[in-house]
Amino acid sequence: MAKKDTSPELTEEFRKTLSMTKMLDVEVDDELKRSFIAYAMAVNKSRAIPDVRDGLKPVHRRILFSMHEMGLYNDKAFRKCARIVGDCMGKYHPHGDSSVYDALVRLAQEFTISFPLVDGHGNFGSVDGDSAAAMRYTEARLTKLAAEMLKDLDKETVDFIPNFDGSEEEPVVLPARYPNLLVNGSDGIAVGMATNIPPHNLAEIIDGTIAMIDNPDITVDELMEYIPAPDFPTGGILMGRSGIRNAYRTGQGNLVIRSKCEIEEYGSGNNIRSRIIVTEIPYQVNKAMLIKTIADMVRDKRLEGISDIRDESDRDGMRIVIEVKKDANAQVVLNTLYKKTKLQISDGIILLALVENGTEPRTLNLRDILYYYLEHQKEVITRRTRFELNKTEERAHIIAGLVLALANVDEVIRIIKASADKFAAIEGLTTAFELDEKQATAILEMRLQRLTSLEVEKLKDELTQLQATIADLKDILANEYRVMAIIRGDLADIKSRYPSPRKTEISLDYGSIEDEDLIEREDVVISITHSGYIKRLPVAVYNAQGRG
């Protein structure tokens, strides 16, 4: 057995360590609760749950802000995604580059969000589940609609906070000129909660928001006249609205999405056959996996009546062809596909977002989301107006000094010529004409061409216009109805510039498929024997046997 080391040096060192260590007596239960709650709030606020004001999670907001700082707007050249990811990760989002790139790719996929915020150049994945090319190959820039999310960011419209190391500043939220949370949707699994907000139609959301501006007491049911249901980028058919109505009223509900299919006949004479053509599939269904699943089920004889399936999709659109056997009923086959495959899916809606300046996750109804968005916009417009007022007043102040100087140009020239240096000239001007230092400096920096009578008139006209602008900006700040009118005008402008026809069709509630729907309708003969046995035969078979 090894002897225990009891050397005096080690013992003394251990004693010193003990004397310098602060011991805390805590209950493990209490410490776990505190630590887990802190962890949960960090995940919910900083990772998984979007902000109700701009509809973005922190990683998406940081990507857009990085691209804004790099000047990557839609009228500029594309830039390598590796550069964008590196800039975002190094300045604002100190996590793995793959997580940043995956978020960037999602913002560029037309089959994932209704209005992409990133204009991707290269392979950004497909509806078949193909992953995007490596970030060193792909390029990106902001879309036109993303510019609306970032507009007026430099006019102190939102608060900025230090980044993770205090070397940079990033926005707490984006100005967001349209309700992005509903337009592009969001999903995420947090700690103890989850969110699943489907995308909607831009024009319908703007119509609903304008209706709420016009009638602040509008109800959820009245809003649903403008916003009837989600609108998915991949189209499809919504089967009924009862679950959607429930989600809009309470924040939780469900929906059923069905692929858009049609049955067509081909061939001629006695060789007429049927096939099912699928042109749209449910949101976030992997097309390649869907086809593989159907093929596997046919091979394993879990699906009957299908002779062939192939993918004829091209750049013009989706086209999946499912050929039906000659003796099978195409409608019954289609009903079976709806029931057993992802040609029809059910999905839940959870309208969960961060409210109270991004500090509290809360389940909201449709009206709540638009209310918080409008409150954010009121603050954005107010702060923008206050910023413009300050800038206009500063300019008017300078122009007023120049006009005064030009009205007394001879005295101004005399003071300047008599001054020993710039500082003496400034002091002389401020004393003689009751100007401040900024006005006196502007007079000294004025070019000689301003002394012409034409330039003097231009300055007077500019001062008059600035004074009218100041009065108008003060009127906006004093009257909330004018702020709401500006928000209304901005929304109407976006709707007119970004047309958005509805892609998802809304159908009656035929979503549930009963067993009877899987049986072909035909005339039959029911036979009962003397012994009490019952037998069913199709009429055609009964006639062929020469009975009856």
mmCIF file with all atom_site columns, N, CA and C in Angstrom, residues 315-368:
data_model
loop_
_atom_site.group_PDB
_atom_site.id
_atom_site.type_symbol
_atom_site.label_atom_id
_atom_site.label_alt_id
_atom_site.label_comp_id
_atom_site.label_asym_id
_atom_site.label_entity_id
_atom_site.label_seq_id
_atom_site.pdbx_PDB_ins_code
_atom_site.Cartn_x
_atom_site.Cartn_y
_atom_site.Cartn_z
_atom_site.occupancy
_atom_site.B_iso_or_equiv
_atom_site.pdbx_formal_charge
_atom_site.auth_seq_id
_atom_site.auth_comp_id
_atom_site.auth_asym_id
_atom_site.auth_atom_id
_atom_site.pdbx_PDB_model_num
ATOM 1   N N  . ARG A 1 315 ? -36.178 24.440 -63.693 1.00 0.00 ? 315 ARG A N  1
ATOM 2   C CA . ARG A 1 315 ? -36.090 25.830 -63.243 1.00 0.00 ? 315 ARG A CA 1
ATOM 3   C C  . ARG A 1 315 ? -37.422 26.567 -63.365 1.00 0.00 ? 315 ARG A C  1
ATOM 4   N N  . ASP A 1 316 ? -38.337 26.019 -64.136 1.00 0.00 ? 316 ASP A N  1
ATOM 5   C CA . ASP A 1 316 ? -39.642 26.667 -64.307 1.00 0.00 ? 316 ASP A CA 1
ATOM 6   C C  . ASP A 1 316 ? -40.619 26.309 -63.191 1.00 0.00 ? 316 ASP A C  1
ATOM 7   N N  . GLY A 1 317 ? -40.311 25.296 -62.391 1.00 0.00 ? 317 GLY A N  1
ATOM 8   C CA . GLY A 1 317 ? -41.215 24.940 -61.307 1.00 0.00 ? 317 GLY A CA 1
ATOM 9   C C  . GLY A 1 317 ? -41.123 23.470 -60.934 1.00 0.00 ? 317 GLY A C  1
ATOM 10  N N  . MET A 1 318 ? -41.926 23.115 -59.943 1.00 0.00 ? 318 MET A N  1
ATOM 11  C CA . MET A 1 318 ? -41.928 21.743 -59.434 1.00 0.00 ? 318 MET A CA 1
ATOM 12  C C  . MET A 1 318 ? -42.928 20.888 -60.210 1.00 0.00 ? 318 MET A C  1
ATOM 13  N N  . ARG A 1 319 ? -42.546 19.635 -60.456 1.00 0.00 ? 319 ARG A N  1
ATOM 14  C CA . ARG A 1 319 ? -43.449 18.692 -61.125 1.00 0.00 ? 319 ARG A CA 1
ATOM 15  C C  . ARG A 1 319 ? -43.037 17.275 -60.733 1.00 0.00 ? 319 ARG A C  1
ATOM 16  N N  . ILE A 1 320 ? -43.840 16.669 -59.867 1.00 0.00 ? 320 ILE A N  1
ATOM 17  C CA . ILE A 1 320 ? -43.641 15.270 -59.487 1.00 0.00 ? 320 ILE A CA 1
ATOM 18  C C  . ILE A 1 320 ? -44.751 14.467 -60.157 1.00 0.00 ? 320 ILE A C  1
ATOM 19  N N  . VAL A 1 321 ? -44.374 13.443 -60.919 1.00 0.00 ? 321 VAL A N  1
ATOM 20  C CA . VAL A 1 321 ? -45.351 12.634 -61.657 1.00 0.00 ? 321 VAL A CA 1
ATOM 21  C C  . VAL A 1 321 ? -45.485 11.279 -60.969 1.00 0.00 ? 321 VAL A C  1
ATOM 22  N N  . ILE A 1 322 ? -46.713 10.939 -60.576 1.00 0.00 ? 322 ILE A N  1
ATOM 23  C CA . ILE A 1 322 ? -46.997 9.643  -59.958 1.00 0.00 ? 322 ILE A CA 1
ATOM 24  C C  . ILE A 1 322 ? -47.967 8.905  -60.883 1.00 0.00 ? 322 ILE A C  1
ATOM 25  N N  . GLU A 1 323 ? -47.475 7.876  -61.563 1.00 0.00 ? 323 GLU A N  1
ATOM 26  C CA . GLU A 1 323 ? -48.334 7.149  -62.510 1.00 0.00 ? 323 GLU A CA 1
ATOM 27  C C  . GLU A 1 323 ? -49.130 6.078  -61.771 1.00 0.00 ? 323 GLU A C  1
ATOM 28  N N  . VAL A 1 324 ? -50.412 6.008  -62.107 1.00 0.00 ? 324 VAL A N  1
ATOM 29  C CA . VAL A 1 324 ? -51.349 5.099  -61.438 1.00 0.00 ? 324 VAL A CA 1
ATOM 30  C C  . VAL A 1 324 ? -51.565 3.864  -62.317 1.00 0.00 ? 324 VAL A C  1
ATOM 31  N N  . LYS A 1 325 ? -51.634 2.718  -61.677 1.00 0.00 ? 325 LYS A N  1
ATOM 32  C CA . LYS A 1 325 ? -51.896 1.484  -62.427 1.00 0.00 ? 325 LYS A CA 1
ATOM 33  C C  . LYS A 1 325 ? -53.252 1.547  -63.129 1.00 0.00 ? 325 LYS A C  1
ATOM 34  N N  . LYS A 1 326 ? -53.353 0.769  -64.221 1.00 0.00 ? 326 LYS A N  1
ATOM 35  C CA . LYS A 1 326 ? -54.551 0.849  -65.054 1.00 0.00 ? 326 LYS A CA 1
ATOM 36  C C  . LYS A 1 326 ? -55.819 0.456  -64.308 1.00 0.00 ? 326 LYS A C  1
ATOM 37  N N  . ASP A 1 327 ? -55.712 -0.500 -63.398 1.00 0.00 ? 327 ASP A N  1
ATOM 38  C CA . ASP A 1 327 ? -56.907 -0.981 -62.715 1.00 0.00 ? 327 ASP A CA 1
ATOM 39  C C  . ASP A 1 327 ? -57.151 -0.258 -61.393 1.00 0.00 ? 327 ASP A C  1
ATOM 40  N N  . ALA A 1 328 ? -56.388 0.812  -61.095 1.00 0.00 ? 328 ALA A N  1
ATOM 41  C CA . ALA A 1 328 ? -56.533 1.531  -59.824 1.00 0.00 ? 328 ALA A CA 1
ATOM 42  C C  . ALA A 1 328 ? -57.266 2.848  -60.042 1.00 0.00 ? 328 ALA A C  1
ATOM 43  N N  . ASN A 1 329 ? -57.938 3.298  -58.988 1.00 0.00 ? 329 ASN A N  1
ATOM 44  C CA . ASN A 1 329 ? -58.646 4.570  -59.024 1.00 0.00 ? 329 ASN A CA 1
ATOM 45  C C  . ASN A 1 329 ? -57.688 5.669  -58.555 1.00 0.00 ? 329 ASN A C  1
ATOM 46  N N  . ALA A 1 330 ? -57.430 6.662  -59.414 1.00 0.00 ? 330 ALA A N  1
ATOM 47  C CA . ALA A 1 330 ? -56.426 7.703  -59.121 1.00 0.00 ? 330 ALA A CA 1
ATOM 48  C C  . ALA A 1 330 ? -56.792 8.514  -57.875 1.00 0.00 ? 330 ALA A C  1
ATOM 49  N N  . GLN A 1 331 ? -58.092 8.794  -57.692 1.00 0.00 ? 331 GLN A N  1
ATOM 50  C CA . GLN A 1 331 ? -58.505 9.596  -56.538 1.00 0.00 ? 331 GLN A CA 1
ATOM 51  C C  . GLN A 1 331 ? -58.262 8.849  -55.226 1.00 0.00 ? 331 GLN A C  1
ATOM 52  N N  . VAL A 1 332 ? -58.527 7.547  -55.242 1.00 0.00 ? 332 VAL A N  1
ATOM 53  C CA . VAL A 1 332 ? -58.280 6.741  -54.045 1.00 0.00 ? 332 VAL A CA 1
ATOM 54  C C  . VAL A 1 332 ? -56.784 6.688  -53.745 1.00 0.00 ? 332 VAL A C  1
ATOM 55  N N  . VAL A 1 333 ? -55.971 6.530  -54.790 1.00 0.00 ? 333 VAL A N  1
ATOM 56  C CA . VAL A 1 333 ? -54.514 6.527  -54.606 1.00 0.00 ? 333 VAL A CA 1
ATOM 57  C C  . VAL A 1 333 ? -54.047 7.859  -54.010 1.00 0.00 ? 333 VAL A C  1
ATOM 58  N N  . LEU A 1 334 ? -54.611 8.956  -54.538 1.00 0.00 ? 334 LEU A N  1
ATOM 59  C CA . LEU A 1 334 ? -54.225 10.271 -54.042 1.00 0.00 ? 334 LEU A CA 1
ATOM 60  C C  . LEU A 1 334 ? -54.630 10.450 -52.573 1.00 0.00 ? 334 LEU A C  1
ATOM 61  N N  . ASN A 1 335 ? -55.840 10.015 -52.211 1.00 0.00 ? 335 ASN A N  1
ATOM 62  C CA . ASN A 1 335 ? -56.278 10.094 -50.818 1.00 0.00 ? 335 ASN A CA 1
ATOM 63  C C  . ASN A 1 335 ? -55.355 9.291  -49.893 1.00 0.00 ? 335 ASN A C  1
ATOM 64  N N  . THR A 1 336 ? -54.921 8.122  -50.389 1.00 0.00 ? 336 THR A N  1
ATOM 65  C CA . THR A 1 336 ? -54.006 7.291  -49.606 1.00 0.00 ? 336 THR A CA 1
ATOM 66  C C  . THR A 1 336 ? -52.665 8.001  -49.413 1.00 0.00 ? 336 THR A C  1
ATOM 67  N N  . LEU A 1 337 ? -52.188 8.672  -50.460 1.00 0.00 ? 337 LEU A N  1
ATOM 68  C CA . LEU A 1 337 ? -50.933 9.428  -50.360 1.00 0.00 ? 337 LEU A CA 1
ATOM 69  C C  . LEU A 1 337 ? -51.069 10.569 -49.345 1.00 0.00 ? 337 LEU A C  1
ATOM 70  N N  . TYR A 1 338 ? -52.213 11.252 -49.369 1.00 0.00 ? 338 TYR A N  1
ATOM 71  C CA . TYR A 1 338 ? -52.438 12.326 -48.396 1.00 0.00 ? 338 TYR A CA 1
ATOM 72  C C  . TYR A 1 338 ? -52.384 11.786 -46.967 1.00 0.00 ? 338 TYR A C  1
ATOM 73  N N  . LYS A 1 339 ? -52.964 10.601 -46.778 1.00 0.00 ? 339 LYS A N  1
ATOM 74  C CA . LYS A 1 339 ? -53.071 10.054 -45.433 1.00 0.00 ? 339 LYS A CA 1
ATOM 75  C C  . LYS A 1 339 ? -51.753 9.478  -44.915 1.00 0.00 ? 339 LYS A C  1
ATOM 76  N N  . LYS A 1 340 ? -50.973 8.864  -45.820 1.00 0.00 ? 340 LYS A N  1
ATOM 77  C CA . LYS A 1 340 ? -49.801 8.101  -45.372 1.00 0.00 ? 340 LYS A CA 1
ATOM 78  C C  . LYS A 1 340 ? -48.461 8.771  -45.630 1.00 0.00 ? 340 LYS A C  1
ATOM 79  N N  . THR A 1 341 ? -48.434 9.864  -46.394 1.00 0.00 ? 341 THR A N  1
ATOM 80  C CA . THR A 1 341 ? -47.160 10.524 -46.703 1.00 0.00 ? 341 THR A CA 1
ATOM 81  C C  . THR A 1 341 ? -47.246 12.011 -46.388 1.00 0.00 ? 341 THR A C  1
ATOM 82  N N  . LYS A 1 342 ? -46.141 12.688 -46.627 1.00 0.00 ? 342 LYS A N  1
ATOM 83  C CA . LYS A 1 342 ? -46.083 14.127 -46.342 1.00 0.00 ? 342 LYS A CA 1
ATOM 84  C C  . LYS A 1 342 ? -46.612 14.984 -47.487 1.00 0.00 ? 342 LYS A C  1
ATOM 85  N N  . LEU A 1 343 ? -47.401 14.366 -48.372 1.00 0.00 ? 343 LEU A N  1
ATOM 86  C CA . LEU A 1 343 ? -48.151 15.183 -49.324 1.00 0.00 ? 343 LEU A CA 1
ATOM 87  C C  . LEU A 1 343 ? -49.180 16.032 -48.570 1.00 0.00 ? 343 LEU A C  1
ATOM 88  N N  . GLN A 1 344 ? -49.504 15.626 -47.354 1.00 0.00 ? 344 GLN A N  1
ATOM 89  C CA . GLN A 1 344 ? -50.347 16.430 -46.464 1.00 0.00 ? 344 GLN A CA 1
ATOM 90  C C  . GLN A 1 344 ? -49.752 16.341 -45.062 1.00 0.00 ? 344 GLN A C  1
ATOM 91  N N  . ILE A 1 345 ? -49.568 17.495 -44.425 1.00 0.00 ? 345 ILE A N  1
ATOM 92  C CA . ILE A 1 345 ? -48.985 17.510 -43.078 1.00 0.00 ? 345 ILE A CA 1
ATOM 93  C C  . ILE A 1 345 ? -49.831 18.374 -42.145 1.00 0.00 ? 345 ILE A C  1
ATOM 94  N N  . SER A 1 346 ? -49.718 18.097 -40.871 1.00 0.00 ? 346 SER A N  1
ATOM 95  C CA . SER A 1 346 ? -50.291 18.953 -39.834 1.00 0.00 ? 346 SER A CA 1
ATOM 96  C C  . SER A 1 346 ? -49.143 19.625 -39.100 1.00 0.00 ? 346 SER A C  1
ATOM 97  N N  . ASP A 1 347 ? -49.335 20.883 -38.743 1.00 0.00 ? 347 ASP A N  1
ATOM 98  C CA . ASP A 1 347 ? -48.286 21.618 -38.050 1.00 0.00 ? 347 ASP A CA 1
ATOM 99  C C  . ASP A 1 347 ? -48.912 22.512 -36.996 1.00 0.00 ? 347 ASP A C  1
ATOM 100 N N  . GLY A 1 348 ? -48.171 22.771 -35.942 1.00 0.00 ? 348 GLY A N  1
ATOM 101 C CA . GLY A 1 348 ? -48.658 23.625 -34.871 1.00 0.00 ? 348 GLY A CA 1
ATOM 102 C C  . GLY A 1 348 ? -48.224 25.071 -35.068 1.00 0.00 ? 348 GLY A C  1
ATOM 103 N N  . ILE A 1 349 ? -49.008 25.984 -34.544 1.00 0.00 ? 349 ILE A N  1
ATOM 104 C CA . ILE A 1 349 ? -48.678 27.408 -34.553 1.00 0.00 ? 349 ILE A CA 1
ATOM 105 C C  . ILE A 1 349 ? -48.512 27.855 -33.102 1.00 0.00 ? 349 ILE A C  1
ATOM 106 N N  . ILE A 1 350 ? -47.370 28.468 -32.793 1.00 0.00 ? 350 ILE A N  1
ATOM 107 C CA . ILE A 1 350 ? -47.136 29.037 -31.461 1.00 0.00 ? 350 ILE A CA 1
ATOM 108 C C  . ILE A 1 350 ? -46.599 30.453 -31.675 1.00 0.00 ? 350 ILE A C  1
ATOM 109 N N  . LEU A 1 351 ? -47.420 31.446 -31.390 1.00 0.00 ? 351 LEU A N  1
ATOM 110 C CA . LEU A 1 351 ? -47.035 32.841 -31.606 1.00 0.00 ? 351 LEU A CA 1
ATOM 111 C C  . LEU A 1 351 ? -46.318 33.367 -30.366 1.00 0.00 ? 351 LEU A C  1
ATOM 112 N N  . LEU A 1 352 ? -45.095 32.890 -30.168 1.00 0.00 ? 352 LEU A N  1
ATOM 113 C CA . LEU A 1 352 ? -44.294 33.281 -29.006 1.00 0.00 ? 352 LEU A CA 1
ATOM 114 C C  . LEU A 1 352 ? -43.163 34.201 -29.455 1.00 0.00 ? 352 LEU A C  1
ATOM 115 N N  . ALA A 1 353 ? -43.025 35.353 -28.788 1.00 0.00 ? 353 ALA A N  1
ATOM 116 C CA . ALA A 1 353 ? -41.971 36.306 -29.135 1.00 0.00 ? 353 ALA A CA 1
ATOM 117 C C  . ALA A 1 353 ? -41.562 37.090 -27.900 1.00 0.00 ? 353 ALA A C  1
ATOM 118 N N  . LEU A 1 354 ? -40.428 37.783 -28.022 1.00 0.00 ? 354 LEU A N  1
ATOM 119 C CA . LEU A 1 354 ? -39.927 38.606 -26.914 1.00 0.00 ? 354 LEU A CA 1
ATOM 120 C C  . LEU A 1 354 ? -40.602 39.974 -26.935 1.00 0.00 ? 354 LEU A C  1
ATOM 121 N N  . VAL A 1 355 ? -41.148 40.389 -25.803 1.00 0.00 ? 355 VAL A N  1
ATOM 122 C CA . VAL A 1 355 ? -41.778 41.702 -25.669 1.00 0.00 ? 355 VAL A CA 1
ATOM 123 C C  . VAL A 1 355 ? -41.058 42.474 -24.560 1.00 0.00 ? 355 VAL A C  1
ATOM 124 N N  . GLU A 1 356 ? -41.585 43.674 -24.254 1.00 0.00 ? 356 GLU A N  1
ATOM 125 C CA . GLU A 1 356 ? -40.988 44.528 -23.209 1.00 0.00 ? 356 GLU A CA 1
ATOM 126 C C  . GLU A 1 356 ? -39.509 44.763 -23.489 1.00 0.00 ? 356 GLU A C  1
ATOM 127 N N  . ASN A 1 357 ? -39.238 45.326 -24.691 1.00 0.00 ? 357 ASN A N  1
ATOM 128 C CA . ASN A 1 357 ? -37.868 45.628 -25.110 1.00 0.00 ? 357 ASN A CA 1
ATOM 129 C C  . ASN A 1 357 ? -36.977 44.396 -25.136 1.00 0.00 ? 357 ASN A C  1
ATOM 130 N N  . GLY A 1 358 ? -37.566 43.276 -25.542 1.00 0.00 ? 358 GLY A N  1
ATOM 131 C CA . GLY A 1 358 ? -36.788 42.054 -25.728 1.00 0.00 ? 358 GLY A CA 1
ATOM 132 C C  . GLY A 1 358 ? -36.388 41.359 -24.450 1.00 0.00 ? 358 GLY A C  1
ATOM 133 N N  . THR A 1 359 ? -37.148 41.554 -23.381 1.00 0.00 ? 359 THR A N  1
ATOM 134 C CA . THR A 1 359 ? -36.763 40.966 -22.095 1.00 0.00 ? 359 THR A CA 1
ATOM 135 C C  . THR A 1 359 ? -37.679 39.839 -21.646 1.00 0.00 ? 359 THR A C  1
ATOM 136 N N  . GLU A 1 360 ? -38.881 39.738 -22.216 1.00 0.00 ? 360 GLU A N  1
ATOM 137 C CA . GLU A 1 360 ? -39.857 38.776 -21.703 1.00 0.00 ? 360 GLU A CA 1
ATOM 138 C C  . GLU A 1 360 ? -40.485 37.965 -22.832 1.00 0.00 ? 360 GLU A C  1
ATOM 139 N N  . PRO A 1 361 ? -40.323 36.631 -22.837 1.00 0.00 ? 361 PRO A N  1
ATOM 140 C CA . PRO A 1 361 ? -41.022 35.804 -23.835 1.00 0.00 ? 361 PRO A CA 1
ATOM 141 C C  . PRO A 1 361 ? -42.502 35.709 -23.467 1.00 0.00 ? 361 PRO A C  1
ATOM 142 N N  . ARG A 1 362 ? -43.361 35.897 -24.481 1.00 0.00 ? 362 ARG A N  1
ATOM 143 C CA . ARG A 1 362 ? -44.787 35.858 -24.193 1.00 0.00 ? 362 ARG A CA 1
ATOM 144 C C  . ARG A 1 362 ? -45.546 35.331 -25.413 1.00 0.00 ? 362 ARG A C  1
ATOM 145 N N  . THR A 1 363 ? -46.572 34.521 -25.137 1.00 0.00 ? 363 THR A N  1
ATOM 146 C CA . THR A 1 363 ? -47.449 34.048 -26.213 1.00 0.00 ? 363 THR A CA 1
ATOM 147 C C  . THR A 1 363 ? -48.452 35.144 -26.536 1.00 0.00 ? 363 THR A C  1
ATOM 148 N N  . LEU A 1 364 ? -48.542 35.506 -27.820 1.00 0.00 ? 364 LEU A N  1
ATOM 149 C CA . LEU A 1 364 ? -49.340 36.661 -28.241 1.00 0.00 ? 364 LEU A CA 1
ATOM 150 C C  . LEU A 1 364 ? -50.418 36.235 -29.217 1.00 0.00 ? 364 LEU A C  1
ATOM 151 N N  . ASN A 1 365 ? -51.484 37.004 -29.279 1.00 0.00 ? 365 ASN A N  1
ATOM 152 C CA . ASN A 1 365 ? -52.442 36.792 -30.366 1.00 0.00 ? 365 ASN A CA 1
ATOM 153 C C  . ASN A 1 365 ? -52.094 37.727 -31.524 1.00 0.00 ? 365 ASN A C  1
ATOM 154 N N  . LEU A 1 366 ? -52.859 37.658 -32.590 1.00 0.00 ? 366 LEU A N  1
ATOM 155 C CA . LEU A 1 366 ? -52.540 38.426 -33.798 1.00 0.00 ? 366 LEU A CA 1
ATOM 156 C C  . LEU A 1 366 ? -52.533 39.927 -33.518 1.00 0.00 ? 366 LEU A C  1
ATOM 157 N N  . ARG A 1 367 ? -53.510 40.393 -32.757 1.00 0.00 ? 367 ARG A N  1
ATOM 158 C CA . ARG A 1 367 ? -53.609 41.824 -32.462 1.00 0.00 ? 367 ARG A CA 1
ATOM 159 C C  . ARG A 1 367 ? -52.432 42.286 -31.603 1.00 0.00 ? 367 ARG A C  1
ATOM 160 N N  . ASP A 1 368 ? -52.019 41.452 -30.648 1.00 0.00 ? 368 ASP A N  1
ATOM 161 C CA . ASP A 1 368 ? -50.881 41.804 -29.785 1.00 0.00 ? 368 ASP A CA 1
ATOM 162 C C  . ASP A 1 368 ? -49.619 42.049 -30.609 1.00 0.00 ? 368 ASP A C  1
#
